[in-house]
Amino acid sequence: MEDRTNQITGAEIVIRCLQEENVKFLFGYPGGAVLNIYDAIFKQDKFKHVLVRHEQAAVHAADAFSRATGDVGVALVTSGPGATNAITGIATAYMDSIPLVVISGQVPTPAIGMDAFQEVDMVGVTRPCVKHNFLIKDIKDIATTMKKAFYIASTGRPGPVVVDIPKDITAQFAEFEYPKSVEMRSYNPILKGHSGQIKKALKLMLEAKRPMIYSGGGAVLGDCSDELVKLTRRLGFPITNTLMGLGGYPATDKQFVGMPGMHGTYEANMSMQNCDVLIAIGSRFDDRVIGNTEHFYNKDRTIIHIDIDPSSISKRVKVDVPIVGHVQSVLTEMNELLDGEFKALTENKPDAGALKAWWKQIEEWRSKDCLSYTQSDEVIKPQFVIEKLWEVTKGEAFVTSDVGQHQMWAAQYYKFDKPRRWLNSGGLGTMGVGLPYAMGAQLAFPDAQVACVTGEGSIQMNIQELSTCKQFHLPIKVILLNNRYLGMVRQWQQFFYGNRYSESYMDSLPDFVKLAESYGHVGMLIEKPSDVESALKHAFSPELKERFVFMNFLTDPKENVFPMVPNGKGLSEMILSEEL
């Protein structure tokens, strides 16, 4: 008989790997191909498993845990439908560069390729939407592969990594030794920016007459908020944060001109369009941010682009000074140079009056007050709910959102002063993320206020997670802006499809209060503007601090998101509310 004194099963090796990586939460759903792993989970107590009610929610919750903490999120799903249910969550994380390790079970090795029960080619299916993926073929490869997975997911431009493990390998025995580090010839992310390029960029910035800082999700993921604030305040430049970058620079600061893009502020978009030096930090010139690339082009504008991913530079817009490196490292070096070699130039700018004139122009654009809206005593305006949410939570809450009008209103009216407090799906635009995102954030920070801003369409896509919230006693507050429409679809149909509201009306909605109560939660129906503030205060009061509260706000069904840059148009071709 083989001596197994120092050997453990493949399933136990998987668990030991997660423990070595200091994983705190594993989000998952059991099934046949991963039962050996689940049995090993039962025998340990170093991390907590969170049982979701759908595999998509497992990956979303792991994603949110990562967004909120900066740690690698981890999910576990079974083979076949369990694995394919996870694809939307994986693609969502991939588009927003979120570090995840998703472990999927696979049919036994001899059955692979034989159309076995619950078999799907997970490596093939996920190839377009992962940073990397692995199929384990030998139990001796588990530890090294898991180490590689965490390393690849968290370094360079972060992203999801899938590890597919056949069931028979989880039942085999081997000795366990976790590598202290891994090296891969084909993967060596650049961390430090080129000093010559950094100095060239700084010189251009200090000589600029109309400078603009444009920071994105990479600035948040790169944990460079402190360095960004220091640089921006020192230079006195205007700054805009993208949808994914909100909170990277304080929204209440006077140098912040709002979010840019399709539903960005007038002052942010006009500043982006008319600056002479644009400093892009961890942003990718997304189509929803800069609109039409031909319209955005300006031969008199110099663009500096700082990004960890060389493939993102000059991908959509040709840049003049590329700097490949970790944004925190690059901004730290910039600040050090401003304290040293560039100090004299900083204090004696060639044309200090130009920046004052630029700010005067920006203030003129700002005076349009493009986010103003008409308040009502009869019907609840969704913008008003978000403004009151910000006041009641003192701007300190973790706010998750689904995708649609409510997402844009949350981005526009909740003033995020800190990074990693705003969790939403940017790149993929995934309806259904809001509630599982709130779960991940609440588990990461159990004492924090967590608000899920959602719509009646989005919330129903993962509403089964009300059960998970009940099981794990998660005191999330759901802010449902219920306009009885698929709001953003309706808005586009109004503007661009001749008011033909094809399948955008939700005429069979449940009683959300009773639905929440059926899961054991607190349900509230708010129909009058005069009740909005008191309802929010009650939901966030000490009395309901430990309870999940589902707030159904019946809002104006015809309210639209403004400003708006129509698809295919340029940033200065905005539709403002007063123009309709």
Coordinates of C-alpha atoms in Angstrom, one line a residue:
M1 CA 0.0 0.0 0.0
E2 CA 1.2 3.5 -0.9
D3 CA 2.5 5.6 2.0
R4 CA 0.3 8.7 2.2
T5 CA 1.7 10.0 5.5
N6 CA 2.5 13.4 4.1
Q7 CA -0.1 13.4 1.3
I8 CA -3.4 15.2 1.1
T9 CA -6.1 15.1 -1.6
G10 CA -6.2 17.5 -4.5
A11 CA -9.3 19.1 -3.0
E12 CA -7.4 19.7 0.2
I13 CA -4.5 21.2 -1.8
V14 CA -6.9 23.7 -3.4
I15 CA -8.1 24.7 0.1
R16 CA -4.5 25.0 1.4
C17 CA -3.6 27.2 -1.5
L18 CA -6.5 29.6 -0.7
Q19 CA -5.4 29.7 2.9
E20 CA -1.8 30.5 1.9
E21 CA -3.2 33.4 -0.2
N22 CA -5.0 34.6 3.0
V23 CA -8.4 34.4 1.3
K24 CA -11.1 35.6 3.6
F25 CA -14.3 34.8 1.7
L26 CA -15.0 32.2 -1.0
F27 CA -18.2 32.8 -2.9
G28 CA -19.7 29.8 -4.5
Y29 CA -22.4 27.2 -5.2
P30 CA -21.8 23.4 -4.9
G31 CA -22.3 20.8 -7.6
G32 CA -21.1 17.3 -8.5
A33 CA -17.7 18.2 -10.0
V34 CA -16.7 20.2 -6.9
L35 CA -18.1 18.1 -4.1
N36 CA -14.6 16.9 -3.1
I37 CA -13.6 20.6 -2.7
Y38 CA -16.7 21.4 -0.7
D39 CA -16.0 18.5 1.6
A40 CA -12.6 19.9 2.2
I41 CA -14.2 23.4 2.9
F42 CA -16.3 21.7 5.5
K43 CA -13.2 20.5 7.4
Q44 CA -11.5 23.9 7.7
D45 CA -12.3 27.2 9.4
K46 CA -9.7 29.7 8.1
F47 CA -11.9 31.3 5.5
K48 CA -15.7 31.6 5.2
H49 CA -17.7 30.2 2.3
V50 CA -20.6 32.4 1.1
L51 CA -23.4 30.3 -0.4
V52 CA -25.1 32.4 -3.2
R53 CA -28.2 31.4 -5.0
H54 CA -26.8 31.7 -8.5
E55 CA -23.3 31.3 -9.9
Q56 CA -23.4 34.7 -11.6
A57 CA -23.9 36.3 -8.2
A58 CA -20.9 34.4 -6.8
V59 CA -18.6 36.0 -9.3
H60 CA -20.2 39.4 -8.9
A61 CA -19.9 39.3 -5.1
A62 CA -16.2 38.2 -5.4
D63 CA -15.7 41.0 -7.9
A64 CA -17.2 43.6 -5.5
F65 CA -15.1 42.3 -2.6
S66 CA -12.1 42.9 -4.7
R67 CA -13.2 46.4 -5.8
A68 CA -13.9 47.4 -2.2
T69 CA -10.7 46.0 -0.7
G70 CA -8.1 45.7 -3.4
D71 CA -7.7 42.0 -2.6
V72 CA -8.2 39.2 -5.1
G73 CA -11.8 38.0 -5.2
V74 CA -12.3 34.2 -5.3
A75 CA -15.3 32.2 -6.6
L76 CA -16.0 28.5 -6.9
V77 CA -18.5 27.0 -9.3
T78 CA -19.2 23.5 -10.6
S79 CA -18.9 22.2 -14.1
G80 CA -21.3 22.7 -17.1
P81 CA -24.1 25.1 -16.3
G82 CA -22.4 26.2 -13.1
A83 CA -19.4 27.3 -15.1
T84 CA -21.4 28.9 -17.9
N85 CA -23.5 30.8 -15.3
A86 CA -20.3 32.3 -14.1
I87 CA -19.3 33.7 -17.5
T88 CA -21.2 37.0 -17.2
G89 CA -19.5 37.7 -13.9
I90 CA -16.1 36.8 -15.4
A91 CA -16.7 39.1 -18.4
T92 CA -17.8 41.9 -16.2
A93 CA -14.6 41.7 -14.1
Y94 CA -12.5 41.4 -17.3
M95 CA -13.9 44.6 -18.8
D96 CA -13.2 46.6 -15.6
S97 CA -9.8 45.0 -14.9
I98 CA -10.8 43.4 -11.5
P99 CA -8.5 40.7 -10.1
L100 CA -10.4 37.5 -9.6
V101 CA -9.6 33.8 -9.3
V102 CA -12.5 31.7 -10.4
I103 CA -12.2 28.0 -9.7
S104 CA -14.4 25.8 -11.9
G105 CA -15.0 22.1 -11.5
Q106 CA -14.6 19.9 -14.5
V107 CA -15.7 16.3 -15.4
P108 CA -13.2 13.6 -14.7
T109 CA -10.1 13.7 -16.9
P110 CA -11.0 10.5 -18.9
A111 CA -14.5 12.0 -19.7
I112 CA -13.2 15.3 -21.1
G113 CA -14.2 15.6 -24.7
M114 CA -16.7 12.8 -24.4
D115 CA -19.8 14.9 -24.0
A116 CA -20.0 13.8 -20.4
F117 CA -22.8 14.9 -18.1
Q118 CA -22.4 18.6 -17.2
E119 CA -19.3 19.0 -19.4
V120 CA -18.3 22.3 -21.0
D121 CA -15.0 23.4 -22.4
M122 CA -14.4 26.1 -19.7
V123 CA -11.0 27.0 -21.0
G124 CA -12.4 27.5 -24.5
V125 CA -15.5 29.3 -23.4
T126 CA -13.7 31.8 -21.2
R127 CA -10.7 32.5 -23.4
P128 CA -12.1 35.8 -24.8
C129 CA -12.9 37.2 -21.4
V130 CA -10.1 36.3 -19.0
K131 CA -6.6 37.5 -18.4
H132 CA -5.6 33.9 -18.4
N133 CA -7.0 30.4 -17.8
F134 CA -5.7 27.0 -16.8
L135 CA -6.9 23.4 -17.0
I136 CA -5.2 21.3 -14.3
K137 CA -4.0 17.9 -15.8
D138 CA -1.9 16.7 -12.9
I139 CA -2.4 16.9 -9.2
K140 CA 1.2 18.0 -8.8
D141 CA 0.4 21.2 -10.8
I142 CA -2.3 22.5 -8.5
A143 CA -0.2 24.5 -6.1
T144 CA 2.0 26.1 -8.7
T145 CA -1.0 26.9 -10.9
M146 CA -2.9 28.5 -8.1
K147 CA 0.1 30.6 -7.2
K148 CA 0.4 31.7 -10.8
A149 CA -3.4 32.4 -10.9
F150 CA -3.2 34.8 -8.0
Y151 CA -0.1 36.4 -9.3
I152 CA -1.4 37.0 -12.8
A153 CA -4.8 38.2 -11.5
S154 CA -3.3 40.9 -9.2
T155 CA -0.3 42.2 -11.1
G156 CA 0.1 44.4 -14.2
R157 CA -3.3 45.3 -15.5
P158 CA -5.5 43.2 -13.1
G159 CA -8.1 40.7 -14.4
P160 CA -9.9 37.4 -13.8
V161 CA -8.1 34.1 -14.1
V162 CA -10.0 30.8 -14.4
V163 CA -8.6 27.5 -12.9
D164 CA -10.5 24.5 -14.3
I165 CA -10.0 21.4 -12.2
P166 CA -11.3 17.9 -13.2
K167 CA -13.0 16.0 -10.4
D168 CA -10.7 13.0 -10.4
I169 CA -7.7 15.2 -9.7
T170 CA -9.4 16.6 -6.6
A171 CA -9.7 13.0 -5.3
Q172 CA -6.0 12.0 -5.9
F173 CA -3.3 12.3 -3.3
A174 CA 0.0 14.2 -3.3
E175 CA 2.3 16.2 -1.0
F176 CA 1.6 19.9 -0.6
E177 CA 4.2 22.6 -1.0
Y178 CA 3.1 26.1 -1.9
P179 CA 5.7 28.1 -3.9
K180 CA 6.9 31.3 -2.3
S181 CA 7.0 33.0 -5.7
V182 CA 6.6 32.3 -9.4
E183 CA 8.4 33.4 -12.5
M184 CA 7.0 33.2 -16.0
R185 CA 9.2 34.1 -19.0
S186 CA 6.1 35.3 -21.0
Y187 CA 4.7 37.5 -18.3
N188 CA 6.8 40.4 -16.8
P189 CA 4.6 43.4 -16.2
I190 CA 6.4 46.8 -16.2
L191 CA 6.0 48.7 -12.9
K192 CA 8.2 51.7 -13.0
G193 CA 7.6 54.3 -15.7
H194 CA 10.5 55.6 -17.9
S195 CA 12.1 58.5 -16.1
G196 CA 12.8 60.4 -19.3
Q197 CA 9.2 60.2 -20.4
I198 CA 8.0 61.3 -16.9
K199 CA 10.3 64.4 -17.0
K200 CA 9.1 65.2 -20.6
A201 CA 5.5 64.9 -19.4
L202 CA 6.1 67.2 -16.4
K203 CA 7.7 69.9 -18.5
L204 CA 4.7 69.9 -20.9
M205 CA 2.3 70.0 -17.9
L206 CA 4.1 73.0 -16.4
E207 CA 4.1 74.8 -19.7
A208 CA 0.4 74.2 -20.4
K209 CA -2.0 77.1 -20.7
R210 CA -5.1 75.0 -20.6
P211 CA -4.2 71.8 -18.7
M212 CA -6.7 69.0 -17.8
I213 CA -6.2 65.8 -15.7
Y214 CA -8.4 62.9 -16.8
S215 CA -8.2 59.9 -14.4
G216 CA -10.0 56.6 -14.7
G217 CA -10.6 53.3 -13.1
G218 CA -6.9 52.5 -13.2
A219 CA -6.2 55.3 -10.7
V220 CA -8.6 53.7 -8.3
L221 CA -7.3 50.1 -8.9
G222 CA -3.8 51.4 -8.7
D223 CA -4.4 52.9 -5.3
C224 CA -2.9 56.2 -6.3
S225 CA -5.6 58.5 -4.9
D226 CA -3.2 60.2 -2.4
E227 CA -0.6 60.8 -5.0
L228 CA -3.2 62.1 -7.5
V229 CA -4.7 64.5 -5.0
K230 CA -1.2 65.8 -4.1
L231 CA -0.3 66.3 -7.7
T232 CA -3.6 67.9 -8.7
R233 CA -3.7 70.4 -5.8
R234 CA -0.1 71.3 -6.2
L235 CA -0.5 72.1 -9.9
G236 CA -3.9 73.7 -9.5
F237 CA -5.2 71.9 -12.6
P238 CA -8.9 71.0 -13.2
I239 CA -9.5 67.3 -12.9
T240 CA -12.3 64.9 -14.1
N241 CA -12.9 61.3 -13.0
T242 CA -14.5 58.8 -15.3
L243 CA -17.4 56.6 -14.2
M244 CA -14.9 54.0 -13.0
G245 CA -12.6 56.6 -11.5
L246 CA -15.1 58.3 -9.2
G247 CA -13.7 58.9 -5.8
G248 CA -10.1 58.8 -7.0
Y249 CA -10.2 62.6 -6.5
P250 CA -12.7 64.1 -4.0
A251 CA -15.9 65.1 -5.8
T252 CA -16.5 67.9 -3.3
D253 CA -13.2 69.6 -4.1
K254 CA -13.4 72.8 -6.1
Q255 CA -10.8 71.5 -8.7
F256 CA -13.1 68.6 -9.6
V257 CA -15.2 69.5 -12.6
G258 CA -17.4 66.4 -12.6
M259 CA -17.6 63.2 -14.6
P260 CA -16.9 63.3 -18.3
G261 CA -18.5 61.5 -21.2
M262 CA -22.0 60.6 -22.4
H263 CA -23.7 61.7 -19.2
G264 CA -20.8 63.8 -17.9
T265 CA -21.0 67.5 -16.9
Y266 CA -20.9 70.3 -19.4
E267 CA -17.8 71.7 -17.8
A268 CA -15.9 68.4 -17.8
N269 CA -16.7 67.7 -21.4
M270 CA -15.9 71.2 -22.6
S271 CA -12.6 71.2 -20.6
M272 CA -11.7 67.8 -22.1
Q273 CA -12.5 69.1 -25.6
N274 CA -10.7 72.5 -25.3
C275 CA -7.6 71.8 -23.2
D276 CA -4.1 72.1 -24.7
V277 CA -2.4 69.4 -22.5
L278 CA -4.5 66.4 -21.4
I279 CA -3.0 64.1 -18.7
A280 CA -4.7 60.7 -18.9
I281 CA -4.1 58.6 -15.8
G282 CA -5.3 55.0 -15.7
S283 CA -8.0 55.7 -18.3
R284 CA -8.6 54.3 -21.7
F285 CA -10.4 56.9 -23.8
D286 CA -13.5 54.8 -23.8
D287 CA -16.2 55.5 -26.4
R288 CA -18.7 56.5 -23.6
V289 CA -16.1 59.0 -22.3
I290 CA -14.7 60.8 -25.4
G291 CA -17.5 60.2 -27.8
N292 CA -16.6 60.2 -31.5
T293 CA -12.8 59.9 -31.8
E294 CA -12.7 62.1 -35.0
H295 CA -14.5 64.9 -33.1
F296 CA -12.2 64.5 -30.1
Y297 CA -9.1 64.8 -32.3
N298 CA -7.3 68.2 -31.9
K299 CA -4.0 68.8 -33.6
D300 CA -3.1 71.5 -31.1
R301 CA -3.6 69.2 -28.1
T302 CA -0.8 67.3 -26.5
I303 CA -1.9 64.0 -24.8
I304 CA 0.1 62.4 -22.0
H305 CA -1.1 58.8 -21.1
I306 CA 0.0 56.9 -18.0
D307 CA -1.1 53.3 -18.0
I308 CA 0.1 49.9 -16.7
D309 CA -1.1 48.2 -19.9
P310 CA 0.9 49.1 -23.0
S311 CA -1.8 47.8 -25.3
S312 CA -4.2 50.5 -24.0
I313 CA -1.9 53.3 -25.1
S314 CA -2.8 54.8 -28.5
K315 CA -5.5 52.1 -28.9
R316 CA -8.3 54.5 -29.6
V317 CA -6.6 57.9 -29.5
K318 CA -3.0 58.6 -30.6
V319 CA -1.0 60.0 -27.7
D320 CA 2.1 62.1 -27.7
V321 CA 3.8 61.1 -24.5
P322 CA 3.2 57.4 -23.4
I323 CA 4.3 56.4 -20.0
V324 CA 3.9 52.6 -19.3
G325 CA 4.0 51.9 -15.6
H326 CA 2.1 51.5 -12.4
V327 CA 0.2 54.7 -11.8
Q328 CA 1.1 55.0 -8.2
S329 CA 4.8 54.6 -9.0
V330 CA 4.6 57.2 -11.8
L331 CA 2.7 59.8 -9.8
T332 CA 5.0 59.3 -6.8
E333 CA 8.0 60.0 -9.1
M334 CA 6.2 63.1 -10.5
N335 CA 5.6 64.5 -7.1
E336 CA 9.2 63.9 -6.0
L337 CA 10.4 65.7 -9.1
L338 CA 8.2 68.7 -8.3
D339 CA 9.8 68.8 -4.9
G340 CA 13.3 68.6 -6.4
E341 CA 14.5 69.0 -10.0
F342 CA 11.3 70.8 -11.2
K343 CA 10.7 72.9 -8.0
A344 CA 11.9 76.2 -9.5
L345 CA 9.8 75.7 -12.6
T346 CA 6.8 74.9 -10.5
E347 CA 7.1 78.1 -8.5
N348 CA 7.9 80.3 -11.5
K349 CA 5.6 79.1 -14.3
P350 CA 6.3 80.8 -17.6
D351 CA 2.7 82.0 -17.9
A352 CA 0.8 81.8 -14.6
G353 CA -1.9 84.1 -15.9
A354 CA -3.0 81.5 -18.5
L355 CA -4.1 79.1 -15.8
K356 CA -6.3 81.8 -14.2
A357 CA -7.8 82.6 -17.6
W358 CA -8.5 78.8 -18.1
W359 CA -10.2 78.5 -14.8
K360 CA -12.3 81.6 -15.6
Q361 CA -13.5 79.8 -18.8
I362 CA -14.2 76.6 -16.8
E363 CA -16.3 78.6 -14.3
E364 CA -18.4 80.0 -17.1
W365 CA -19.1 76.5 -18.3
R366 CA -19.8 75.4 -14.8
S367 CA -22.3 78.3 -14.4
K368 CA -24.7 76.5 -16.7
D369 CA -25.4 74.2 -13.8
C370 CA -26.1 71.3 -16.2
L371 CA -27.2 68.9 -13.4
S372 CA -30.0 71.1 -12.2
Y373 CA -33.5 69.6 -12.5
T374 CA -37.1 70.7 -11.8
Q375 CA -38.2 69.6 -8.4
S376 CA -41.8 68.4 -7.8
D377 CA -44.1 68.3 -4.9
E378 CA -46.2 65.6 -6.6
V379 CA -43.8 63.0 -7.9
I380 CA -40.4 61.8 -6.7
K381 CA -37.5 62.9 -8.8
P382 CA -34.8 60.2 -8.8
Q383 CA -32.0 62.8 -8.6
F384 CA -33.6 64.1 -5.3
V385 CA -33.4 60.6 -3.8
I386 CA -29.7 60.3 -4.6
E387 CA -29.0 63.8 -3.2
K388 CA -30.8 62.9 0.0
L389 CA -29.0 59.5 0.2
W390 CA -25.7 61.4 0.0
E391 CA -26.8 63.7 2.8
V392 CA -28.2 61.0 5.1
T393 CA -25.1 58.8 4.7
K394 CA -22.8 61.9 4.9
G395 CA -21.1 60.7 1.7
E396 CA -19.5 57.8 3.5
A397 CA -21.4 54.9 2.2
F398 CA -20.3 52.2 -0.1
V399 CA -22.7 52.6 -3.1
T400 CA -23.3 49.9 -5.6
S401 CA -25.4 50.2 -8.6
D402 CA -26.9 48.2 -11.4
V403 CA -26.9 49.6 -15.0
G404 CA -29.2 52.2 -16.5
Q405 CA -30.6 55.6 -15.6
H406 CA -30.3 55.0 -11.9
Q407 CA -26.5 54.2 -12.3
M408 CA -26.0 57.6 -14.0
W409 CA -28.0 59.5 -11.4
A410 CA -26.0 57.9 -8.7
A411 CA -22.7 58.8 -10.4
Q412 CA -23.8 62.4 -11.0
Y413 CA -25.4 63.2 -7.6
Y414 CA -23.6 61.1 -5.0
K415 CA -20.4 63.0 -4.4
F416 CA -17.7 60.3 -3.8
D417 CA -14.7 61.7 -1.9
K418 CA -13.0 58.4 -1.4
P419 CA -11.8 55.6 -3.8
R420 CA -13.3 52.1 -3.8
R421 CA -16.7 53.4 -2.4
W422 CA -18.4 53.3 -5.8
L423 CA -19.0 49.8 -7.2
N424 CA -20.6 49.4 -10.6
S425 CA -20.2 47.7 -13.9
G426 CA -18.6 50.1 -16.4
G427 CA -17.2 48.2 -19.4
L428 CA -19.7 45.4 -19.8
G429 CA -22.7 47.3 -18.4
T430 CA -24.1 44.3 -16.6
M431 CA -27.7 44.5 -15.2
G432 CA -28.0 42.5 -12.1
V433 CA -24.7 43.3 -10.4
G434 CA -26.1 45.8 -7.8
L435 CA -27.3 43.4 -5.1
P436 CA -24.4 40.9 -5.3
Y437 CA -22.0 43.8 -5.4
A438 CA -23.6 45.1 -2.2
M439 CA -23.1 41.6 -0.6
G440 CA -19.4 41.6 -1.4
A441 CA -18.9 45.1 0.0
Q442 CA -20.9 44.4 3.1
L443 CA -19.0 41.2 3.9
A444 CA -15.7 43.1 3.3
F445 CA -16.8 45.9 5.6
P446 CA -19.5 44.6 8.0
D447 CA -19.8 47.8 10.0
A448 CA -20.1 50.1 6.9
Q449 CA -23.2 51.6 5.4
V450 CA -23.8 49.8 2.1
A451 CA -26.5 51.1 -0.3
C452 CA -27.5 49.4 -3.5
V453 CA -29.0 51.9 -6.1
T454 CA -31.0 49.9 -8.6
G455 CA -33.9 49.9 -11.0
E456 CA -37.0 47.6 -11.2
G457 CA -35.5 45.9 -14.2
S458 CA -32.0 45.3 -12.9
I459 CA -32.9 44.2 -9.4
Q460 CA -35.0 41.3 -10.8
M461 CA -32.0 39.8 -12.6
N462 CA -30.4 38.6 -9.3
I463 CA -33.2 39.1 -6.8
Q464 CA -32.8 35.6 -5.5
E465 CA -29.8 36.9 -3.6
L466 CA -32.3 38.3 -1.1
S467 CA -32.0 34.8 0.3
T468 CA -28.3 35.0 0.6
C469 CA -28.6 38.4 2.4
K470 CA -31.0 36.7 4.9
Q471 CA -28.7 33.8 5.5
F472 CA -25.7 35.9 6.2
H473 CA -27.5 38.8 8.0
L474 CA -26.3 41.5 5.6
P475 CA -27.8 44.9 6.5
I476 CA -27.8 46.3 3.0
K477 CA -30.1 49.1 2.1
V478 CA -31.7 48.8 -1.4
I479 CA -32.6 52.1 -3.0
L480 CA -35.0 51.1 -5.8
L481 CA -35.7 54.0 -8.2
N482 CA -38.8 52.5 -9.6
N483 CA -40.0 54.3 -12.8
R484 CA -41.9 51.3 -14.1
Y485 CA -39.8 51.3 -17.3
L486 CA -36.5 50.0 -18.5
G487 CA -35.5 53.6 -18.1
M488 CA -32.4 54.0 -20.3
V489 CA -34.0 51.9 -23.0
R490 CA -37.1 54.2 -22.8
Q491 CA -34.9 57.3 -22.9
W492 CA -33.2 56.2 -26.1
Q493 CA -36.5 55.1 -27.6
Q494 CA -37.9 58.6 -26.9
F495 CA -34.9 60.4 -28.4
F496 CA -33.9 58.2 -31.3
Y497 CA -36.8 55.8 -32.1
G498 CA -39.8 58.2 -32.5
N499 CA -41.3 57.4 -29.0
R500 CA -41.8 53.8 -30.0
Y501 CA -41.5 52.2 -26.6
S502 CA -40.9 48.6 -27.7
E503 CA -40.8 46.2 -24.8
S504 CA -39.4 48.8 -22.3
Y505 CA -42.5 49.1 -20.1
M506 CA -42.5 46.8 -17.1
D507 CA -46.3 46.2 -16.6
S508 CA -46.1 43.1 -14.4
L509 CA -44.0 44.2 -11.5
P510 CA -44.1 42.4 -8.1
D511 CA -45.1 44.0 -4.9
F512 CA -41.5 44.7 -3.8
V513 CA -42.4 45.4 -0.2
K514 CA -44.1 42.0 0.2
L515 CA -41.4 40.3 -1.7
A516 CA -38.7 41.7 0.6
E517 CA -40.8 40.8 3.6
S518 CA -41.3 37.3 2.4
Y519 CA -37.5 36.9 2.6
G520 CA -37.6 38.2 6.2
H521 CA -36.4 41.7 5.3
V522 CA -37.9 45.2 5.9
G523 CA -39.8 46.6 3.0
M524 CA -40.8 50.2 2.5
L525 CA -42.9 51.9 -0.2
I526 CA -42.2 55.6 -0.7
E527 CA -44.6 57.5 -3.0
K528 CA -44.3 61.2 -2.0
P529 CA -41.3 63.6 -2.3
S530 CA -42.0 64.7 1.3
D531 CA -41.4 61.2 2.6
V532 CA -38.1 60.6 0.9
E533 CA -35.7 62.1 3.5
S534 CA -37.5 60.6 6.5
A535 CA -37.7 57.2 4.9
L536 CA -33.9 57.2 4.2
K537 CA -33.2 58.4 7.8
H538 CA -35.3 55.6 9.2
A539 CA -33.6 53.0 7.0
F540 CA -30.1 54.1 8.1
S541 CA -31.1 54.7 11.7
P542 CA -29.7 52.7 14.7
E543 CA -33.1 50.9 14.9
L544 CA -32.6 49.3 11.5
K545 CA -28.8 49.2 11.5
E546 CA -28.8 45.4 11.6
R547 CA -31.6 44.9 9.1
F548 CA -31.7 44.5 5.3
V549 CA -34.1 47.3 4.1
F550 CA -35.7 47.3 0.6
M551 CA -36.9 50.8 -0.3
N552 CA -39.2 51.0 -3.2
F553 CA -39.3 54.7 -4.4
L554 CA -42.0 55.3 -7.0
T555 CA -40.2 57.9 -9.2
D556 CA -41.1 60.1 -12.2
P557 CA -41.5 57.6 -15.1
K558 CA -40.6 60.3 -17.7
E559 CA -37.5 61.7 -16.1
N560 CA -34.4 61.5 -18.4
V561 CA -30.7 61.6 -17.7
F562 CA -29.0 64.9 -18.7
P563 CA -26.6 66.0 -20.0
M564 CA -26.4 63.5 -22.8
V565 CA -24.0 63.1 -25.7
P566 CA -25.9 61.2 -28.5
N567 CA -24.2 58.0 -29.8
G568 CA -21.6 58.9 -32.5
K569 CA -21.5 62.6 -31.5
G570 CA -18.6 64.6 -30.0
L571 CA -18.2 65.8 -26.4
S572 CA -19.3 69.3 -27.2
E573 CA -22.5 68.1 -28.9
M574 CA -24.4 67.6 -25.7
I575 CA -28.1 67.6 -25.2
L576 CA -28.9 69.7 -22.1
S577 CA -32.2 69.5 -20.3
E578 CA -33.2 73.1 -21.1
E579 CA -32.8 72.4 -24.8
L580 CA -35.8 70.0 -24.9

